[in-house]
Coordinates of C-alpha atoms and ligand atoms in Angstrom, one line a residue:
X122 CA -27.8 -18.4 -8.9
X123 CA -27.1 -15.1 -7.4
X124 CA -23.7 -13.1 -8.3
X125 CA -22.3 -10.9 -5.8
X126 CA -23.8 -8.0 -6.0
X127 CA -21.3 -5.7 -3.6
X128 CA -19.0 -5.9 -6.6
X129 CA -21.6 -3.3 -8.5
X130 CA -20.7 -1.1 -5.6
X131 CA -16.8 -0.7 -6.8
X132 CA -15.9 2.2 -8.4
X133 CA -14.2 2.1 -11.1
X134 CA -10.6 3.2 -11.1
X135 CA -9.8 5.3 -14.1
X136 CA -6.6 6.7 -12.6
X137 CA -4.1 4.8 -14.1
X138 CA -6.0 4.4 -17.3
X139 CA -6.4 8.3 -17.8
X140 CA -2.9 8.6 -16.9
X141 CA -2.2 6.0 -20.0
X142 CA -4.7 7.8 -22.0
X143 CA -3.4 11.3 -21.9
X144 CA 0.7 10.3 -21.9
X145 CA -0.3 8.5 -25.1
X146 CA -1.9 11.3 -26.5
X147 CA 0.8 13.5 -25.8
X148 CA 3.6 11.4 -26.8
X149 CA 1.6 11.5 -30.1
X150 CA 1.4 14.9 -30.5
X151 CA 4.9 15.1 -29.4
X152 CA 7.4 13.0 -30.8
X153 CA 10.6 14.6 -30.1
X154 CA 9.9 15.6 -26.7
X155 CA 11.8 13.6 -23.7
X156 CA 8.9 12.1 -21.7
X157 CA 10.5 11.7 -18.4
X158 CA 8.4 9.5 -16.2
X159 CA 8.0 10.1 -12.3
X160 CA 4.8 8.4 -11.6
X161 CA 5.6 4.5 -11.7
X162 CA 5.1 2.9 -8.1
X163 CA 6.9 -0.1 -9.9
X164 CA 10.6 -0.6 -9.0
X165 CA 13.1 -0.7 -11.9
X166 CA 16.6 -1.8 -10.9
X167 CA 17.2 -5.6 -11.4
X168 CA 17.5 -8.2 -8.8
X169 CA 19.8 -8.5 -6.5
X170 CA 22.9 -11.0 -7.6
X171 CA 22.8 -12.9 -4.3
X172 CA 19.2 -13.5 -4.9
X173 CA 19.4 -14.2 -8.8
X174 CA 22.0 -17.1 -7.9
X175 CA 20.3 -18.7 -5.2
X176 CA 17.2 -18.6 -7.6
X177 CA 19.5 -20.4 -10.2
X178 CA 20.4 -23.2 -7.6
X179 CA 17.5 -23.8 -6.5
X180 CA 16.5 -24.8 -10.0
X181 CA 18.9 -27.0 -10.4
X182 CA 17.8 -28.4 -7.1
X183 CA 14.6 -28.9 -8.4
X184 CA 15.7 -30.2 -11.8
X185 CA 17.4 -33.5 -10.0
X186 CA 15.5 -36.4 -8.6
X187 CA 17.4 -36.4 -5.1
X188 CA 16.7 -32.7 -4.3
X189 CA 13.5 -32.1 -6.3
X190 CA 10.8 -30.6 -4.0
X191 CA 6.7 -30.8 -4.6
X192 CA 4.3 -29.1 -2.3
X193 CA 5.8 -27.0 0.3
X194 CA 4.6 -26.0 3.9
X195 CA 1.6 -23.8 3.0
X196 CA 3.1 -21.2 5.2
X197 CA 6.4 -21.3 4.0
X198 CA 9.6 -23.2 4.7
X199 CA 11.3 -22.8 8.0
X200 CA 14.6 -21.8 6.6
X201 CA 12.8 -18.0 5.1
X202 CA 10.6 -17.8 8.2
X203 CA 13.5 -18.1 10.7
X204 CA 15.5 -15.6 8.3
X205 CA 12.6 -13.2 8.6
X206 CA 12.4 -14.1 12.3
X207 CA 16.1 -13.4 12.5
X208 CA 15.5 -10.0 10.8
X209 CA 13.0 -8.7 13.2
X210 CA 15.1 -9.0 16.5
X211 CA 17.3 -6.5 15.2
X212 CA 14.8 -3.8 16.6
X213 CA 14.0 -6.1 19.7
X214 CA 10.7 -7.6 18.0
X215 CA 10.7 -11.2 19.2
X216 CA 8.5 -13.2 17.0
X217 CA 7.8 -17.2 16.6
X218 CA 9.0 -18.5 13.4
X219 CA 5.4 -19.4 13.0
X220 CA 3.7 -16.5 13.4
X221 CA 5.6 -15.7 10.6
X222 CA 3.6 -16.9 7.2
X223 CA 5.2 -16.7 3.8
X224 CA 2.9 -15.5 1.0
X225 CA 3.0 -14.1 -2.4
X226 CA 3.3 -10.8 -1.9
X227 CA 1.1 -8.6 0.6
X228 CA -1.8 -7.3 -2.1
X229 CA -3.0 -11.1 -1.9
X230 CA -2.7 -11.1 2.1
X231 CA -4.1 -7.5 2.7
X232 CA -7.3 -9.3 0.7
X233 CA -7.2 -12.6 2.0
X234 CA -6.7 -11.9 5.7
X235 CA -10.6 -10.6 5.1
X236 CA -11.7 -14.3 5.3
X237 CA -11.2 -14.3 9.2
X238 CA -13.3 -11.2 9.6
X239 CA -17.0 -10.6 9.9
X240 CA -19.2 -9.4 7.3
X241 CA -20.6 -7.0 10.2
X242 CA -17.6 -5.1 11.1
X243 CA -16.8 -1.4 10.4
X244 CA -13.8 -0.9 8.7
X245 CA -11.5 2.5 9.0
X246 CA -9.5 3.7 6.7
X247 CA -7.2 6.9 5.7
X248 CA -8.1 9.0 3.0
X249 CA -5.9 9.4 0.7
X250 CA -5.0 5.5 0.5
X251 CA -3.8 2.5 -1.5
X252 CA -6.9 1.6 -2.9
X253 CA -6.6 -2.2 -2.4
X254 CA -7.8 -1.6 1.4
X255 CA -11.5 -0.3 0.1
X256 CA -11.8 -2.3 -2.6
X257 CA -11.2 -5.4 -0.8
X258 CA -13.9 -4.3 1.5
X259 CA -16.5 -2.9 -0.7
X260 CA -16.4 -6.8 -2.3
X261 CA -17.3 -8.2 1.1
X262 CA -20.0 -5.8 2.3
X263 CA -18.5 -4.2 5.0
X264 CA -18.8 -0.6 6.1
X265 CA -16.1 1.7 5.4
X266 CA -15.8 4.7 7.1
X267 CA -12.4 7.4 6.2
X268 CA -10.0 8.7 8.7
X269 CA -9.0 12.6 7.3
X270 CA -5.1 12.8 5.7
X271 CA -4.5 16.0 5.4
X272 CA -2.0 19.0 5.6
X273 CA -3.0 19.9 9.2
X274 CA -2.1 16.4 10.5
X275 CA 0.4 15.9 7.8
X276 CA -1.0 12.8 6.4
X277 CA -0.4 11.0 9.7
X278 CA -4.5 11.0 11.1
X279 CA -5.1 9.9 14.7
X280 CA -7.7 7.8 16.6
X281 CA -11.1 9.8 17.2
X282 CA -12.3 8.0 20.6
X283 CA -15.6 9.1 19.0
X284 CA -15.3 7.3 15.7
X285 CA -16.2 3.3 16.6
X286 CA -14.5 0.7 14.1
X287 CA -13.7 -2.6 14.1
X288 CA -10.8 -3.2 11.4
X289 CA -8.1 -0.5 11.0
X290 CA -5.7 0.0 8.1
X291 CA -2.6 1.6 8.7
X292 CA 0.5 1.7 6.0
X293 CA 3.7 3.3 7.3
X294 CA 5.8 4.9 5.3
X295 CA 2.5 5.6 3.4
X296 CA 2.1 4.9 -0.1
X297 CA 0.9 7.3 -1.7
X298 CA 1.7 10.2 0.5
X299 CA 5.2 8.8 2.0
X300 CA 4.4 10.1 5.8
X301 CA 5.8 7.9 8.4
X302 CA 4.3 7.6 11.8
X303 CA 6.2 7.8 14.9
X304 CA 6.1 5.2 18.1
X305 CA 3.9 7.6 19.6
X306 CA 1.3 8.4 16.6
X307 CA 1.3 4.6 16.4
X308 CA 0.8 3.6 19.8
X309 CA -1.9 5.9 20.4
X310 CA -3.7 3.5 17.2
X311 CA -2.5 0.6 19.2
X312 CA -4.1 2.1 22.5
X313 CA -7.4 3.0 20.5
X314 CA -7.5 -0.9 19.0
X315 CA -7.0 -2.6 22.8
X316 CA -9.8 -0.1 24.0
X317 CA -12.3 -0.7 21.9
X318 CA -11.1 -4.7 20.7
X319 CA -10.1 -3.4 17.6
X320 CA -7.7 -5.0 14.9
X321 CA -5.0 -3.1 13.1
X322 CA -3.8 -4.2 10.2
X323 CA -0.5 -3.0 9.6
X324 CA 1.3 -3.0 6.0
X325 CA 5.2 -2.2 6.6
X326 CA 5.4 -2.5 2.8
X327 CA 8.1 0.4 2.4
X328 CA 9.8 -0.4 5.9
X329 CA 13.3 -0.6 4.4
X330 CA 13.1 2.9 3.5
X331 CA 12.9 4.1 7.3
X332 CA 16.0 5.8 7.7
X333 CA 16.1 6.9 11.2
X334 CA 16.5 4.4 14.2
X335 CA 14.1 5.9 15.9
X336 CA 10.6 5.6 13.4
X337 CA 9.3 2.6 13.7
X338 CA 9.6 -0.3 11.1
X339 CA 7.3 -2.5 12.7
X340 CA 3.9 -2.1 15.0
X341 CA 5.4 -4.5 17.1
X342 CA 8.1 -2.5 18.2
X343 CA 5.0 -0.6 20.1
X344 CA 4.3 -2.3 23.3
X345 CA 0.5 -4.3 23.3
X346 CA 0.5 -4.7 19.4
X347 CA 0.8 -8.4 19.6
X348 CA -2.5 -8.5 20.9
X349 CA -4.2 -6.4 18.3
X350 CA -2.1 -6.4 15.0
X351 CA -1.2 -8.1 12.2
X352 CA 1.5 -7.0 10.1
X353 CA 2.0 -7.3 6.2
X354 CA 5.1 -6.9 4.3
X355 CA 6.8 -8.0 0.9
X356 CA 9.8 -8.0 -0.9
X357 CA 8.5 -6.7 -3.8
X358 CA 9.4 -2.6 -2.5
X359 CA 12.4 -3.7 -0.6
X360 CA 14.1 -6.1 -2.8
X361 CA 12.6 -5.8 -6.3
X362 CA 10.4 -8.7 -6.2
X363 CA 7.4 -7.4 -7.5
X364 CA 7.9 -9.7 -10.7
X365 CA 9.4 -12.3 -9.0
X366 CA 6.5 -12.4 -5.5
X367 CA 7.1 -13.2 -2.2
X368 CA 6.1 -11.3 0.9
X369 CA 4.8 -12.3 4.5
X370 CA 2.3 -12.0 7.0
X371 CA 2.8 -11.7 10.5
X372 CA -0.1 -13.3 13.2
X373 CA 0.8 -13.4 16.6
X374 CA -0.1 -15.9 18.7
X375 CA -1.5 -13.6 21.6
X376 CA -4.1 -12.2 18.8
X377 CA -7.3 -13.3 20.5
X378 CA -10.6 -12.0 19.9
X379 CA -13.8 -13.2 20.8
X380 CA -12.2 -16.5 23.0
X381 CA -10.4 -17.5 19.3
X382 CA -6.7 -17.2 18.2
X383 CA -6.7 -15.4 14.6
X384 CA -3.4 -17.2 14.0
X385 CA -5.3 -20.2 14.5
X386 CA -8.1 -19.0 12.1
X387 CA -5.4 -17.8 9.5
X388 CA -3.3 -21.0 9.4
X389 CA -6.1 -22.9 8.7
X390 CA -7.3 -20.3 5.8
X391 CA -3.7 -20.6 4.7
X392 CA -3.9 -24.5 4.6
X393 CA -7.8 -24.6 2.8
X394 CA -6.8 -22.2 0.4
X395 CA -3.5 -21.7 -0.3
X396 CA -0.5 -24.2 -1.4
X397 CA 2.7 -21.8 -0.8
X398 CA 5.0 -19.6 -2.4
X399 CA 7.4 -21.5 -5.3
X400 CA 10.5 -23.1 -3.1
X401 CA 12.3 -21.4 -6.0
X402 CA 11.4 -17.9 -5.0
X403 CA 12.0 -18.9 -1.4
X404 CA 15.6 -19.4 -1.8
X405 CA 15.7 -16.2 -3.6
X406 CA 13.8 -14.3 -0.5
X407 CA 16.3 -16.5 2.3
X408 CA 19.3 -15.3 0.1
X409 CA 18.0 -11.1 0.7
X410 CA 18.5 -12.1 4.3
X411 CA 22.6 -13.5 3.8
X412 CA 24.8 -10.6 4.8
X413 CA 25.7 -10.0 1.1
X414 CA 22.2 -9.8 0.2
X415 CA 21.5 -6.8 2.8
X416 CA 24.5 -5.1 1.0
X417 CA 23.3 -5.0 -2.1
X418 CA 19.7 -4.1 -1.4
X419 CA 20.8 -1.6 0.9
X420 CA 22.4 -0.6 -2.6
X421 CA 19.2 -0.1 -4.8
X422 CA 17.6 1.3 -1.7
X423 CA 19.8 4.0 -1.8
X424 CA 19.6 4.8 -5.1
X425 CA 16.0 5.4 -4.9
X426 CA 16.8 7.2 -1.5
X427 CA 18.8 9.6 -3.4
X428 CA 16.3 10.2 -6.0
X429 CA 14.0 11.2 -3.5
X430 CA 16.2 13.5 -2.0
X431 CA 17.0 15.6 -5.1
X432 CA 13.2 15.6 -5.8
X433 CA 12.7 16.4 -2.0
X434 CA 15.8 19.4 -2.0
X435 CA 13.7 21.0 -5.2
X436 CA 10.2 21.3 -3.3
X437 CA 12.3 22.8 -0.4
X438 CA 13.5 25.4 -2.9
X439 CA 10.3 26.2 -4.5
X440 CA 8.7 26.4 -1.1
X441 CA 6.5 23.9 -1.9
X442 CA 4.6 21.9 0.9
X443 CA 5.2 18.4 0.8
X444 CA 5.5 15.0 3.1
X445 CA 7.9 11.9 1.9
X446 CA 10.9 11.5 0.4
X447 CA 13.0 10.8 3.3
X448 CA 11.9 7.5 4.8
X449 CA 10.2 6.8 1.4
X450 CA 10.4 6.4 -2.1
X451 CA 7.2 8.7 -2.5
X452 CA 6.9 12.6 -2.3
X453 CA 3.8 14.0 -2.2
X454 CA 3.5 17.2 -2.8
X455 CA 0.9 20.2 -2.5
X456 CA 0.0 21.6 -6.0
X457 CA 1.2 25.2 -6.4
X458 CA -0.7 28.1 -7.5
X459 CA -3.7 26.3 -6.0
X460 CA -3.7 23.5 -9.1
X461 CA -6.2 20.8 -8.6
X462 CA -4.3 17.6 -9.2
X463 CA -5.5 16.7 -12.8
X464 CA -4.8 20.3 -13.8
X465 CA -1.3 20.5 -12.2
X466 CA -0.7 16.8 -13.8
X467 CA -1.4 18.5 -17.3
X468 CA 0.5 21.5 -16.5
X469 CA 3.5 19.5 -16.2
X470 CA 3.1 16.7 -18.4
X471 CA 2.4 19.9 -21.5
X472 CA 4.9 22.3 -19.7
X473 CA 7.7 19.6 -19.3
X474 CA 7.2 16.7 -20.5
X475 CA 7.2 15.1 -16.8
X476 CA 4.4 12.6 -15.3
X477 CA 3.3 12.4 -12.1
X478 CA 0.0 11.2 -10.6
X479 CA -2.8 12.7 -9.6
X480 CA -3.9 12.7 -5.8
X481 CA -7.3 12.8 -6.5
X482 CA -7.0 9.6 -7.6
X483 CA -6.3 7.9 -4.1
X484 CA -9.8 9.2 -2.6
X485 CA -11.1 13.2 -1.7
X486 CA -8.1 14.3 0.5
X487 CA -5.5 13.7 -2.1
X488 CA -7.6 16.6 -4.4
X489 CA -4.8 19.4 -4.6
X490 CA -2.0 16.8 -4.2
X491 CA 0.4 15.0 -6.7
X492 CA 2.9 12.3 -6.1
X493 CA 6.4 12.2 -7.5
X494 CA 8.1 8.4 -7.0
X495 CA 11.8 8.1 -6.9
X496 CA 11.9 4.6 -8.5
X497 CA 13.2 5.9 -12.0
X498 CA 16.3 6.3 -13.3
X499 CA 18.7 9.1 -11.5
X500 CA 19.8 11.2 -14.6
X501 CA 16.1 11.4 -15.9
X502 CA 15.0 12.8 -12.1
X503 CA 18.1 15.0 -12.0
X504 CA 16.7 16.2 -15.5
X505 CA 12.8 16.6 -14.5
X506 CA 13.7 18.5 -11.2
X507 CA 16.0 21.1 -13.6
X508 CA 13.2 21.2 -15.7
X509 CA 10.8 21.8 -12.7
X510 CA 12.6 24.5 -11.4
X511 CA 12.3 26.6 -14.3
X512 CA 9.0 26.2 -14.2
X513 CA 8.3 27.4 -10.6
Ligands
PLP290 C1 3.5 -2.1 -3.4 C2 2.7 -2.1 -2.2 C3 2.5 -3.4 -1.6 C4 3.2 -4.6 -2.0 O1 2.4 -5.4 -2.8 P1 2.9 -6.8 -3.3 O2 1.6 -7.5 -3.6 O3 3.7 -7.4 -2.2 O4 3.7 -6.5 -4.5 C5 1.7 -3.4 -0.4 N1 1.2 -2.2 0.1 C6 1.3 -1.1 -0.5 C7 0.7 0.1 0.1 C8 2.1 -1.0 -1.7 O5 2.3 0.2 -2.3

């Protein structure tokens, strides 16, 4: 018996721990201070009601012999798919219903798609990042190599014709830095992937947050993705669903690499491994897609929106550097009076009693960077950025 021995190669993540460690400490030492928390990347306002009701009936559905449901479609019922279908021509991306595959949120996907891929390929990916995309990787054996985030290409790094990979990650609007790339940065990554039979994948995770009609929401609004992308999303951001798990994958049909369709290859991944999403949870997804259901998570949106923007409107009047907070729920800021990010985190965690998170903790390039998240409550942010600008 032999164990997998790339798993000795993960590092181990102490960012969220230390974070833990040195709130706890603090709150200890300080029991009458107001801890005001801005470092959650976990949503906080409640379900929509559209979606909580559909939820309830489809309980009921299941809780009666004539309705009751067992096994699903492993990729999802038709009714979300052609919902989510629906939802994408809005911005002219015309999709198959079954390209479309329902999943339980895109952490699982962004891990499983991996089971299609060669051990041998070389994977690229930005630096700072969500570190789901190297650990994934560093599990399978694959090489990783970095693509530089940083101030002069404001988070938003380019293809290097120079640099050779084989599996690209890309989020947009980026978690943790909240940059957004535009149709051109992304087309020249979709240009770079058909030239050298690369794959992209693509995780729209925080699309809902875009608020300009001209950034684009999907890769496939860029003309020759279908051929070299797949694209992951999930409600979990967008609609609160990170308790309740949903998302989807998207594999086009014209993906074809080495003679073989990778929907092909997915669906039957899907099928061997995976039995679907609850038809409970489904209903709750279909109803985000009902015209009442857009409302009111255009609601909660905005209320994050707007947190970001009073957290955004403070670093313009310190003069402090920073990408995010207007097509995304993160700002990410440059630490001032050259702070490395643990320092500045304990600077303002004694100073004001706010927590952030570290950059460092999200690879090399985020060393000197913090991010601020605008998914807490709005008095408490109104409060931390008054506190903030005492401080500064
Ligand atoms: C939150 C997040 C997701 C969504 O994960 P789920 O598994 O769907 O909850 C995906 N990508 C990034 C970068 C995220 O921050």
């Amino acid at each position: 018996m032999k164990i997998n021995k790339n798993y000795l190669e993960l590092e181990d993540s102490y960012l969220f721990s230390t974070i833990a460690k040195k709130v706890n400490q603090f709150v200890k030492e300080n029991p009458d201070k107001d801890l005001i928390r801005l470092g959650i990347g976990d949503v906080t306002l409640p379900l929509a009601p559209v979606v909580v009701e559909a939820i309830k009936n489809a309980a009921d559905e299941m809780g009666k012999k004539e309705t009751f449901k067992g096994y699903g479609p492993e990729q999802g019922y038709a009714f979300l798919r052609e919902a989510i279908q629906k939802y994408y021509s809005r911005k002219n991306v015309n999709l198959e219903a079954d390209e479309i595959f329902i999943s339980d949120g895109a952490k699982s996907d962004l891990g499983n798609i991996l089971d299609i891929f060669g051990y041998e390929n070389t994977v690229l990916v930005p630096d700072p990042v969500y570190p789901v995309y190297v650990d994934t990787n560093v599990m399978a054996g694959r090489k990783i190599i970095f693509a530089d985030a940083n101030e002069e290409n404001g988070f938003l790094p380019l293809p290097d014709e120079n640099v050779k990979c084989d599996i690209i990650y890309i989020c947009s609007p980026n978690n943790p830095t909240g940059a957004v790339y535009t149709k051109d940065g992304l087309k020249k990554w979709v240009d770079y992937a058909l030239k050298n039979d690369a794959v992209i994948l693509f995780d729209a995770a925080y699309e809902c947050f875009i608020k300009s009609e001209e950034l684009p929401n999907s890769i496939y609004e860029i003309e020759g993705a279908k051929k070299c992308a797949i694209e992951f999303c999930s409600f979990s951001k967008t609609a609160g669903f990170t308790g309740t798990r949903c998302g989807y994958t998207v594999v086009p049909k014209e993906l074809v690499k080495e003679d073989v369709s990778l929907h092909k290859f997915w669906l039957r991944r899907q099928t061997t491994k995976f039995n679907g999403v609850p038809y409970i949870v489904q209903k709750g997804a279909e109803a985000i897609f009902s015209e009442k259901g857009q409302e009111q998570i255009k609601e909660n949106i905005a209320y994050y929106s707007e947190n970001a923007k009073i957290i955004a409107e403070t670093m313009d009047k310190k003069g402090i550097w920073y990408t995010g907070g207007k097509h995304s729920p993160y700002i990410w800021l440059k630490c001032p009076n050259n702070m490395s990010s643990w320092e500045f985190f304990d600077y303002l965690l004694n100073n004001i009693a706010v927590v952030g998170t570290p950059g460092a903790g999200f690879g090399k390039n985020g060393e000197g960077y913090f991010r601020l998240t605008s998914f807490g409550n709005r008095e408490k942010t109104i409060e931390a950025m008054e506190r903030f600008s005492k401080l500064f």
